[in-house]
Amino acid sequence: MGLLSTAKEVLEASTQSPNRGESSEEVSDGSYWCYDCSERIRDVDHDGEETPACPSCGDDMEFERSASTTGCAC
């Protein structure tokens, strides 16, 4: 049972943390989405304070994901 317990602990720890390893990229808080066009822009790839317009249709995109969630929209 020792090996199974250890494997279970490792899997649980890896799925509960929003930080899934070291990365040289900037930490993203989420992404802007255009659901009609399926376009995505990561927040770290967008300059400015205003909501970006979709590159395909020009509509305002929606921001999704908070930093405290364990899932990733990226």
Tab-separated table of N, CA, C and O in Angstrom:
chain	number	residue	atom	x	y	z
A	1	MET	N	0.804	-1.212	0.000
A	1	MET	CA	0.000	0.000	0.000
A	1	MET	C	0.839	1.266	0.000
A	1	MET	O	0.360	2.306	-0.386
A	2	GLY	N	2.082	1.213	0.384
A	2	GLY	CA	2.937	2.390	0.431
A	2	GLY	C	3.113	3.038	-0.924
A	2	GLY	O	3.054	4.255	-1.066
A	3	LEU	N	3.347	2.231	-1.950
A	3	LEU	CA	3.543	2.759	-3.296
A	3	LEU	C	2.260	3.393	-3.830
A	3	LEU	O	2.285	4.467	-4.440
A	4	LEU	N	1.126	2.770	-3.602
A	4	LEU	CA	-0.151	3.327	-4.066
A	4	LEU	C	-0.479	4.622	-3.339
A	4	LEU	O	-0.969	5.580	-3.947
A	5	SER	N	-0.216	4.679	-2.066
A	5	SER	CA	-0.472	5.904	-1.302
A	5	SER	C	0.396	7.049	-1.813
A	5	SER	O	-0.068	8.179	-1.957
A	6	THR	N	1.659	6.759	-2.086
A	6	THR	CA	2.572	7.790	-2.583
A	6	THR	C	2.122	8.289	-3.956
A	6	THR	O	2.101	9.496	-4.213
A	7	ALA	N	1.755	7.388	-4.838
A	7	ALA	CA	1.284	7.769	-6.171
A	7	ALA	C	0.017	8.613	-6.076
A	7	ALA	O	-0.135	9.615	-6.788
A	8	LYS	N	-0.890	8.234	-5.186
A	8	LYS	CA	-2.134	8.980	-5.015
A	8	LYS	C	-1.844	10.399	-4.508
A	8	LYS	O	-2.425	11.364	-4.993
A	9	GLU	N	-0.929	10.532	-3.550
A	9	GLU	CA	-0.584	11.848	-3.014
A	9	GLU	C	0.019	12.747	-4.097
A	9	GLU	O	-0.289	13.935	-4.179
A	10	VAL	N	0.871	12.191	-4.930
A	10	VAL	CA	1.500	12.963	-6.006
A	10	VAL	C	0.450	13.440	-6.995
A	10	VAL	O	0.454	14.599	-7.420
A	11	LEU	N	-0.473	12.569	-7.379
A	11	LEU	CA	-1.527	12.944	-8.324
A	11	LEU	C	-2.448	14.006	-7.742
A	11	LEU	O	-2.832	14.956	-8.425
A	12	GLU	N	-2.811	13.875	-6.478
A	12	GLU	CA	-3.679	14.862	-5.850
A	12	GLU	C	-2.994	16.211	-5.772
A	12	GLU	O	-3.602	17.236	-6.042
A	13	ALA	N	-1.737	16.236	-5.421
A	13	ALA	CA	-1.002	17.499	-5.313
A	13	ALA	C	-0.863	18.167	-6.675
A	13	ALA	O	-0.947	19.389	-6.792
A	14	SER	N	-0.658	17.398	-7.727
A	14	SER	CA	-0.448	17.987	-9.047
A	14	SER	C	-1.730	18.532	-9.655
A	14	SER	O	-1.683	19.413	-10.500
A	15	THR	N	-2.900	18.057	-9.247
A	15	THR	CA	-4.155	18.534	-9.821
A	15	THR	C	-4.788	19.638	-8.997
A	15	THR	O	-5.730	20.270	-9.441
A	16	GLN	N	-4.289	19.908	-7.795
A	16	GLN	CA	-4.898	20.920	-6.941
A	16	GLN	C	-4.184	22.261	-6.992
A	16	GLN	O	-4.679	23.242	-6.496
A	17	SER	N	-3.062	22.322	-7.595
A	17	SER	CA	-2.279	23.550	-7.613
A	17	SER	C	-2.399	24.252	-8.964
A	17	SER	O	-2.245	23.622	-9.993
A	18	PRO	N	-2.648	25.586	-8.966
A	18	PRO	CA	-2.655	26.305	-10.237
A	18	PRO	C	-1.248	26.457	-10.813
A	18	PRO	O	-1.076	26.719	-11.985
A	19	ASN	N	-0.218	26.284	-9.997
A	19	ASN	CA	1.170	26.350	-10.464
A	19	ASN	C	1.623	24.947	-10.812
A	19	ASN	O	1.902	24.149	-9.949
A	20	ARG	N	1.706	24.642	-12.087
A	20	ARG	CA	2.008	23.286	-12.512
A	20	ARG	C	3.449	23.146	-13.006
A	20	ARG	O	3.718	22.522	-14.003
A	21	GLY	N	4.382	23.741	-12.285
A	21	GLY	CA	5.783	23.601	-12.648
A	21	GLY	C	6.433	24.930	-12.951
A	21	GLY	O	5.783	25.973	-12.982
A	22	GLU	N	7.714	24.888	-13.157
A	22	GLU	CA	8.473	26.094	-13.464
A	22	GLU	C	8.285	26.472	-14.930
A	22	GLU	O	8.195	25.621	-15.795
A	23	SER	N	8.232	27.756	-15.180
A	23	SER	CA	8.076	28.228	-16.535
A	23	SER	C	8.810	29.547	-16.685
A	23	SER	O	8.865	30.350	-15.756
A	24	SER	N	9.367	29.766	-17.834
A	24	SER	CA	10.048	31.024	-18.094
A	24	SER	C	9.077	32.082	-18.622
A	24	SER	O	9.439	33.240	-18.750
A	25	GLU	N	7.834	31.698	-18.907
A	25	GLU	CA	6.839	32.635	-19.410
A	25	GLU	C	6.285	33.485	-18.280
A	25	GLU	O	6.337	33.115	-17.120
A	26	GLU	N	5.710	34.634	-18.641
A	26	GLU	CA	5.030	35.467	-17.666
A	26	GLU	C	3.811	34.721	-17.136
A	26	GLU	O	3.186	33.957	-17.855
A	27	VAL	N	3.472	34.969	-15.878
A	27	VAL	CA	2.314	34.329	-15.279
A	27	VAL	C	1.057	35.018	-15.790
A	27	VAL	O	0.918	36.233	-15.703
A	28	SER	N	0.151	34.233	-16.328
A	28	SER	CA	-1.085	34.741	-16.897
A	28	SER	C	-2.219	34.607	-15.894
A	28	SER	O	-2.344	33.592	-15.225
A	29	ASP	N	-3.047	35.650	-15.801
A	29	ASP	CA	-4.237	35.588	-14.957
A	29	ASP	C	-5.433	35.059	-15.725
A	29	ASP	O	-6.472	34.772	-15.142
A	30	GLY	N	-5.308	34.933	-17.023
A	30	GLY	CA	-6.412	34.438	-17.840
A	30	GLY	C	-6.265	34.848	-19.287
A	30	GLY	O	-5.190	35.238	-19.729
A	31	SER	N	-7.370	34.775	-20.005
A	31	SER	CA	-7.363	35.095	-21.426
A	31	SER	C	-8.628	35.834	-21.808
A	31	SER	O	-9.661	35.710	-21.159
A	32	TYR	N	-8.515	36.592	-22.876
A	32	TYR	CA	-9.675	37.238	-23.487
A	32	TYR	C	-10.179	36.319	-24.589
A	32	TYR	O	-9.393	35.767	-25.354
A	33	TRP	N	-11.503	36.126	-24.645
A	33	TRP	CA	-12.106	35.200	-25.607
A	33	TRP	C	-13.174	35.880	-26.442
A	33	TRP	O	-13.932	36.708	-25.956
A	34	CYS	N	-13.237	35.476	-27.698
A	34	CYS	CA	-14.383	35.773	-28.550
A	34	CYS	C	-15.007	34.414	-28.844
A	34	CYS	O	-14.436	33.604	-29.579
A	35	TYR	N	-16.126	34.148	-28.221
A	35	TYR	CA	-16.751	32.832	-28.343
A	35	TYR	C	-17.351	32.606	-29.732
A	35	TYR	O	-17.402	31.481	-30.204
A	36	ASP	N	-17.762	33.680	-30.391
A	36	ASP	CA	-18.330	33.532	-31.734
A	36	ASP	C	-17.272	33.078	-32.736
A	36	ASP	O	-17.546	32.270	-33.611
A	37	CYS	N	-16.052	33.609	-32.598
A	37	CYS	CA	-14.982	33.304	-33.558
A	37	CYS	C	-13.972	32.289	-33.041
A	37	CYS	O	-13.066	31.895	-33.768
A	38	SER	N	-14.101	31.901	-31.776
A	38	SER	CA	-13.147	30.990	-31.126
A	38	SER	C	-11.729	31.569	-31.133
A	38	SER	O	-10.756	30.846	-31.285
A	39	GLU	N	-11.631	32.879	-30.955
A	39	GLU	CA	-10.342	33.566	-30.874
A	39	GLU	C	-9.973	33.740	-29.401
A	39	GLU	O	-10.837	33.972	-28.558
A	40	ARG	N	-8.653	33.650	-29.099
A	40	ARG	CA	-8.177	33.815	-27.733
A	40	ARG	C	-6.930	34.681	-27.729
A	40	ARG	O	-6.072	34.542	-28.587
A	41	ILE	N	-6.852	35.592	-26.739
A	41	ILE	CA	-5.659	36.391	-26.516
A	41	ILE	C	-5.329	36.320	-25.032
A	41	ILE	O	-6.158	36.685	-24.197
A	42	ARG	N	-4.130	35.804	-24.699
A	42	ARG	CA	-3.717	35.753	-23.293
A	42	ARG	C	-3.558	37.173	-22.777
A	42	ARG	O	-3.142	38.068	-23.506
A	43	ASP	N	-3.874	37.395	-21.510
A	43	ASP	CA	-3.778	38.734	-20.949
A	43	ASP	C	-2.357	39.290	-21.000
A	43	ASP	O	-2.178	40.488	-21.167
A	44	VAL	N	-1.350	38.447	-20.901
A	44	VAL	CA	0.037	38.922	-20.961
A	44	VAL	C	0.462	39.279	-22.389
A	44	VAL	O	1.482	39.916	-22.589
A	45	ASP	N	-0.317	38.872	-23.376
A	45	ASP	CA	-0.029	39.199	-24.772
A	45	ASP	C	-0.771	40.454	-25.231
A	45	ASP	O	-0.614	40.888	-26.373
A	46	HIS	N	-1.596	41.030	-24.345
A	46	HIS	CA	-2.386	42.217	-24.680
A	46	HIS	C	-1.808	43.419	-23.953
A	46	HIS	O	-1.627	43.415	-22.742
A	47	ASP	N	-1.499	44.469	-24.706
A	47	ASP	CA	-1.025	45.719	-24.126
A	47	ASP	C	-2.215	46.649	-23.952
A	47	ASP	O	-3.070	46.749	-24.814
A	48	GLY	N	-2.255	47.319	-22.818
A	48	GLY	CA	-3.323	48.288	-22.587
A	48	GLY	C	-4.267	47.837	-21.496
A	48	GLY	O	-4.250	46.697	-21.058
A	49	GLU	N	-5.083	48.769	-21.064
A	49	GLU	CA	-6.029	48.524	-19.974
A	49	GLU	C	-7.422	48.159	-20.483
A	49	GLU	O	-8.215	47.585	-19.767
A	50	GLU	N	-7.727	48.508	-21.712
A	50	GLU	CA	-9.060	48.266	-22.246
A	50	GLU	C	-9.205	46.848	-22.765
A	50	GLU	O	-8.234	46.191	-23.122
A	51	THR	N	-10.437	46.383	-22.829
A	51	THR	CA	-10.725	45.064	-23.380
A	51	THR	C	-10.397	45.060	-24.865
A	51	THR	O	-10.821	45.960	-25.590
A	52	PRO	N	-9.652	44.047	-25.323
A	52	PRO	CA	-9.289	44.031	-26.742
A	52	PRO	C	-10.481	43.678	-27.632
A	52	PRO	O	-11.431	43.034	-27.202
A	53	ALA	N	-10.384	44.090	-28.869
A	53	ALA	CA	-11.380	43.718	-29.877
A	53	ALA	C	-10.919	42.429	-30.545
A	53	ALA	O	-9.731	42.187	-30.710
A	54	CYS	N	-11.866	41.612	-30.928
A	54	CYS	CA	-11.555	40.358	-31.609
A	54	CYS	C	-10.882	40.666	-32.948
A	54	CYS	O	-11.380	41.492	-33.714
A	55	PRO	N	-9.764	39.992	-33.235
A	55	PRO	CA	-9.088	40.238	-34.506
A	55	PRO	C	-9.918	39.831	-35.727
A	55	PRO	O	-9.719	40.363	-36.818
A	56	SER	N	-10.862	38.905	-35.540
A	56	SER	CA	-11.664	38.426	-36.670
A	56	SER	C	-12.907	39.261	-36.930
A	56	SER	O	-13.190	39.638	-38.061
A	57	CYS	N	-13.678	39.548	-35.844
A	57	CYS	CA	-14.961	40.222	-36.052
A	57	CYS	C	-15.017	41.646	-35.507
A	57	CYS	O	-15.934	42.389	-35.837
A	58	GLY	N	-14.072	42.023	-34.636
A	58	GLY	CA	-14.044	43.375	-34.101
A	58	GLY	C	-14.862	43.595	-32.844
A	58	GLY	O	-14.822	44.678	-32.264
A	59	ASP	N	-15.633	42.606	-32.392
A	59	ASP	CA	-16.415	42.740	-31.163
A	59	ASP	C	-15.493	42.699	-29.953
A	59	ASP	O	-14.399	42.138	-29.999
A	60	ASP	N	-15.954	43.290	-28.826
A	60	ASP	CA	-15.191	43.215	-27.582
A	60	ASP	C	-15.095	41.770	-27.116
A	60	ASP	O	-16.067	41.005	-27.216
A	61	MET	N	-13.916	41.411	-26.611
A	61	MET	CA	-13.700	40.059	-26.110
A	61	MET	C	-14.034	40.017	-24.619
A	61	MET	O	-14.114	41.055	-23.966
A	62	GLU	N	-14.237	38.824	-24.071
A	62	GLU	CA	-14.554	38.651	-22.657
A	62	GLU	C	-13.363	38.039	-21.933
A	62	GLU	O	-12.726	37.124	-22.440
A	63	PHE	N	-13.086	38.558	-20.711
A	63	PHE	CA	-11.996	38.012	-19.912
A	63	PHE	C	-12.518	36.832	-19.114
A	63	PHE	O	-13.602	36.875	-18.562
A	64	GLU	N	-11.727	35.765	-19.067
A	64	GLU	CA	-12.148	34.568	-18.345
A	64	GLU	C	-11.003	33.993	-17.547
A	64	GLU	O	-9.884	33.917	-18.037
A	65	ARG	N	-11.272	33.600	-16.341
A	65	ARG	CA	-10.412	32.893	-15.408
A	65	ARG	C	-9.827	33.839	-14.383
A	65	ARG	O	-9.288	34.868	-14.702
A	66	SER	N	-9.915	33.423	-13.128
A	66	SER	CA	-9.264	34.165	-12.062
A	66	SER	C	-8.011	33.420	-11.645
A	66	SER	O	-7.878	32.226	-11.874
A	67	ALA	N	-7.102	34.110	-11.030
A	67	ALA	CA	-5.818	33.516	-10.642
A	67	ALA	C	-5.970	32.439	-9.574
A	67	ALA	O	-5.097	31.595	-9.417
A	68	SER	N	-7.070	32.436	-8.840
A	68	SER	CA	-7.232	31.475	-7.756
A	68	SER	C	-7.822	30.138	-8.189
A	68	SER	O	-7.901	29.204	-7.407
A	69	THR	N	-8.211	29.992	-9.440
A	69	THR	CA	-8.785	28.715	-9.889
A	69	THR	C	-7.696	27.751	-10.271
A	69	THR	O	-6.580	28.151	-10.609
A	70	THR	N	-7.999	26.450	-10.225
A	70	THR	CA	-6.999	25.443	-10.572
A	70	THR	C	-7.068	25.062	-12.033
A	70	THR	O	-6.176	24.436	-12.534
A	71	GLY	N	-8.134	25.422	-12.717
A	71	GLY	CA	-8.226	25.143	-14.145
A	71	GLY	C	-7.509	26.224	-14.926
A	71	GLY	O	-7.143	27.249	-14.398
A	72	CYS	N	-7.316	26.001	-16.179
A	72	CYS	CA	-6.608	26.999	-16.973
A	72	CYS	C	-7.364	27.257	-18.266
A	72	CYS	O	-7.690	26.339	-18.989
A	73	ALA	N	-7.594	28.494	-18.559
A	73	ALA	CA	-8.244	28.864	-19.805
A	73	ALA	C	-7.235	29.021	-20.925
A	73	ALA	O	-7.586	29.250	-22.059
A	74	CYS	N	-5.973	28.929	-20.566
A	74	CYS	CA	-4.908	29.153	-21.539
A	74	CYS	C	-4.632	27.895	-22.275
A	74	CYS	O	-3.916	27.750	-23.151
